[in-house]
């Protein structure tokens, strides 16, 4: 399924809707180039989970845990990992198969450890349609 975003608020709102529908144990992968809106989407997703604290990309820490929402939110940014074994070192299985929901930015870099029922979201720019335009492709059972 493809959704179009014409402004930052559209991307945030789509993230929020998916966050409202998220269930414990789900893993979402968020792919897209630098500056395409992954953080905005993630901020909306967190808002949909009932999280009001600031959401930033955990680029240097790999994982950030937010406990204030209706379930724990595990936010990963694996852009800087050198090898998938680094995910073992942080205990990714406890998060992926735990009582919260996981969102993994740049998840294609660790595809071999993702659960079979992972949901994929890809955000792409198309400057011919405008500076703020984003094409957001959703794969997996995202509209249950």
mmCIF file of C-alpha atoms in Angstrom:
data_model
loop_
_atom_site.group_PDB
_atom_site.id
_atom_site.type_symbol
_atom_site.label_atom_id
_atom_site.label_comp_id
_atom_site.label_asym_id
_atom_site.label_seq_id
_atom_site.Cartn_x
_atom_site.Cartn_y
_atom_site.Cartn_z
ATOM 1 C CA UNK A 1 0.000 0.000 0.000
ATOM 2 C CA UNK A 2 1.281 3.480 -0.834
ATOM 3 C CA UNK A 3 0.413 6.655 1.062
ATOM 4 C CA UNK A 4 1.372 10.119 -0.061
ATOM 5 C CA UNK A 5 2.563 12.833 2.298
ATOM 6 C CA UNK A 6 2.588 16.414 1.069
ATOM 7 C CA UNK A 7 3.807 17.983 4.304
ATOM 8 C CA UNK A 8 5.568 17.017 7.523
ATOM 9 C CA UNK A 9 2.252 16.853 9.376
ATOM 10 C CA UNK A 10 0.996 14.124 7.000
ATOM 11 C CA UNK A 11 4.025 11.964 7.762
ATOM 12 C CA UNK A 12 3.609 12.549 11.508
ATOM 13 C CA UNK A 13 -0.102 11.709 11.320
ATOM 14 C CA UNK A 14 0.487 8.429 9.463
ATOM 15 C CA UNK A 15 3.024 7.445 12.116
ATOM 16 C CA UNK A 16 0.517 8.348 14.830
ATOM 17 C CA UNK A 17 -2.237 6.215 13.269
ATOM 18 C CA UNK A 18 0.094 3.219 13.057
ATOM 19 C CA UNK A 19 1.268 3.791 16.637
ATOM 20 C CA UNK A 20 -2.362 3.768 17.802
ATOM 21 C CA UNK A 21 -2.863 0.390 16.089
ATOM 22 C CA UNK A 22 0.431 -1.163 17.269
ATOM 23 C CA UNK A 23 0.421 -4.211 19.519
ATOM 24 C CA UNK A 24 2.998 -5.725 21.876
ATOM 25 C CA UNK A 25 5.565 -7.926 20.151
ATOM 26 C CA UNK A 26 5.308 -6.187 16.779
ATOM 27 C CA UNK A 27 8.416 -5.118 14.901
ATOM 28 C CA UNK A 28 8.353 -2.306 12.355
ATOM 29 C CA UNK A 29 11.216 -1.502 10.002
ATOM 30 C CA UNK A 30 11.553 2.068 8.798
ATOM 31 C CA UNK A 31 13.742 2.571 5.725
ATOM 32 C CA UNK A 32 14.566 5.699 3.766
ATOM 33 C CA UNK A 33 17.411 8.006 2.882
ATOM 34 C CA UNK A 34 18.863 10.531 5.300
ATOM 35 C CA UNK A 35 16.501 13.469 5.743
ATOM 36 C CA UNK A 36 13.440 11.748 4.305
ATOM 37 C CA UNK A 37 11.284 12.007 7.435
ATOM 38 C CA UNK A 38 12.000 8.864 9.450
ATOM 39 C CA UNK A 39 12.313 10.826 12.690
ATOM 40 C CA UNK A 40 9.071 12.736 12.039
ATOM 41 C CA UNK A 41 7.288 9.443 11.334
ATOM 42 C CA UNK A 42 8.754 7.942 14.526
ATOM 43 C CA UNK A 43 7.652 10.951 16.574
ATOM 44 C CA UNK A 44 4.109 10.420 15.288
ATOM 45 C CA UNK A 45 4.327 6.685 16.017
ATOM 46 C CA UNK A 46 5.384 7.432 19.605
ATOM 47 C CA UNK A 47 2.540 9.942 19.966
ATOM 48 C CA UNK A 48 0.134 7.211 18.853
ATOM 49 C CA UNK A 49 1.487 5.063 21.683
ATOM 50 C CA UNK A 50 0.753 7.863 24.163
ATOM 51 C CA UNK A 51 4.363 9.007 24.560
ATOM 52 C CA UNK A 52 4.761 12.748 25.040
ATOM 53 C CA UNK A 53 8.493 12.992 25.754
ATOM 54 C CA UNK A 54 10.845 14.132 22.971
ATOM 55 C CA UNK A 55 11.786 11.435 20.456
ATOM 56 C CA UNK A 56 15.193 11.602 18.830
ATOM 57 C CA UNK A 57 16.985 9.127 16.635
ATOM 58 C CA UNK A 58 19.272 6.899 18.750
ATOM 59 C CA UNK A 59 22.014 6.953 16.117
ATOM 60 C CA UNK A 60 24.915 6.626 18.535
ATOM 61 C CA UNK A 61 23.252 4.482 21.224
ATOM 62 C CA UNK A 62 21.518 2.100 18.760
ATOM 63 C CA UNK A 63 18.471 1.687 21.045
ATOM 64 C CA UNK A 64 16.276 3.971 23.096
ATOM 65 C CA UNK A 65 13.514 2.716 25.401
ATOM 66 C CA UNK A 66 10.398 4.735 26.176
ATOM 67 C CA UNK A 67 8.169 3.427 28.971
ATOM 68 C CA UNK A 68 5.607 6.194 29.431
ATOM 69 C CA UNK A 69 3.054 5.098 26.778
ATOM 70 C CA UNK A 70 0.436 2.361 26.748
ATOM 71 C CA UNK A 71 3.246 -0.151 26.159
ATOM 72 C CA UNK A 72 7.046 0.067 26.017
ATOM 73 C CA UNK A 73 8.439 1.515 22.793
ATOM 74 C CA UNK A 74 11.828 0.261 21.622
ATOM 75 C CA UNK A 75 13.342 2.614 19.056
ATOM 76 C CA UNK A 76 16.415 1.364 17.198
ATOM 77 C CA UNK A 77 18.669 3.151 14.719
ATOM 78 C CA UNK A 78 21.084 0.605 13.261
ATOM 79 C CA UNK A 79 22.643 2.913 10.655
ATOM 80 C CA UNK A 80 26.042 2.875 12.367
ATOM 81 C CA UNK A 81 26.351 -0.776 13.354
ATOM 82 C CA UNK A 82 29.264 -2.538 11.754
ATOM 83 C CA UNK A 83 27.944 -6.057 12.085
ATOM 84 C CA UNK A 84 24.639 -7.662 12.986
ATOM 85 C CA UNK A 85 26.347 -9.268 16.019
ATOM 86 C CA UNK A 86 26.186 -5.833 17.675
ATOM 87 C CA UNK A 87 22.447 -6.398 17.940
ATOM 88 C CA UNK A 88 23.166 -9.536 19.997
ATOM 89 C CA UNK A 89 25.303 -7.437 22.335
ATOM 90 C CA UNK A 90 22.391 -5.123 23.136
ATOM 91 C CA UNK A 91 19.998 -8.051 23.596
ATOM 92 C CA UNK A 92 17.677 -7.267 20.693
ATOM 93 C CA UNK A 93 15.628 -10.454 21.242
ATOM 94 C CA UNK A 94 14.374 -9.150 24.594
ATOM 95 C CA UNK A 95 13.001 -6.140 22.751
ATOM 96 C CA UNK A 96 11.718 -7.785 19.565
ATOM 97 C CA UNK A 97 9.953 -10.551 21.487
ATOM 98 C CA UNK A 98 9.116 -8.546 24.611
ATOM 99 C CA UNK A 99 6.027 -6.778 25.866
ATOM 100 C CA UNK A 100 6.487 -3.636 23.785
ATOM 101 C CA UNK A 101 6.643 -2.592 20.156
ATOM 102 C CA UNK A 102 9.908 -2.140 18.241
ATOM 103 C CA UNK A 103 10.658 0.291 15.437
ATOM 104 C CA UNK A 104 13.975 -0.213 13.641
ATOM 105 C CA UNK A 105 15.344 2.571 11.456
ATOM 106 C CA UNK A 106 17.587 1.279 8.649
ATOM 107 C CA UNK A 107 16.288 -2.226 9.404
ATOM 108 C CA UNK A 108 17.406 -3.578 6.034
ATOM 109 C CA UNK A 109 20.920 -3.632 7.538
ATOM 110 C CA UNK A 110 19.874 -6.323 10.050
ATOM 111 C CA UNK A 111 17.302 -8.155 7.957
ATOM 112 C CA UNK A 112 18.584 -11.610 8.911
ATOM 113 C CA UNK A 113 17.486 -11.196 12.552
ATOM 114 C CA UNK A 114 14.062 -9.673 11.930
ATOM 115 C CA UNK A 115 10.957 -11.741 12.739
ATOM 116 C CA UNK A 116 9.031 -13.211 9.789
ATOM 117 C CA UNK A 117 6.007 -11.002 10.476
ATOM 118 C CA UNK A 118 7.968 -7.729 10.480
ATOM 119 C CA UNK A 119 6.105 -4.769 9.015
ATOM 120 C CA UNK A 120 8.037 -2.580 6.563
ATOM 121 C CA UNK A 121 7.675 1.147 5.949
ATOM 122 C CA UNK A 122 9.737 2.897 3.290
ATOM 123 C CA UNK A 123 9.798 6.678 2.949
ATOM 124 C CA UNK A 124 11.018 8.201 -0.311
ATOM 125 C CA UNK A 125 11.377 11.767 -1.547
ATOM 126 C CA UNK A 126 10.269 12.854 -5.009
ATOM 127 C CA UNK A 127 11.436 16.419 -5.562
ATOM 128 C CA UNK A 128 9.483 16.639 -8.811
ATOM 129 C CA UNK A 129 6.321 16.515 -6.669
ATOM 130 C CA UNK A 130 7.606 19.093 -4.194
ATOM 131 C CA UNK A 131 10.219 19.598 -1.500
ATOM 132 C CA UNK A 132 7.977 18.189 1.254
ATOM 133 C CA UNK A 133 6.442 15.354 -0.780
ATOM 134 C CA UNK A 134 7.019 11.810 0.500
ATOM 135 C CA UNK A 135 5.919 8.480 -0.919
ATOM 136 C CA UNK A 136 5.383 6.095 2.003
ATOM 137 C CA UNK A 137 5.161 2.422 1.129
ATOM 138 C CA UNK A 138 3.628 0.098 3.734
ATOM 139 C CA UNK A 139 4.253 -3.648 3.583
ATOM 140 C CA UNK A 140 2.849 -6.230 5.965
ATOM 141 C CA UNK A 141 -0.386 -6.384 7.920
ATOM 142 C CA UNK A 142 -0.435 -2.729 8.987
ATOM 143 C CA UNK A 143 -4.189 -2.106 8.902
ATOM 144 C CA UNK A 144 -5.548 -4.895 11.091
#
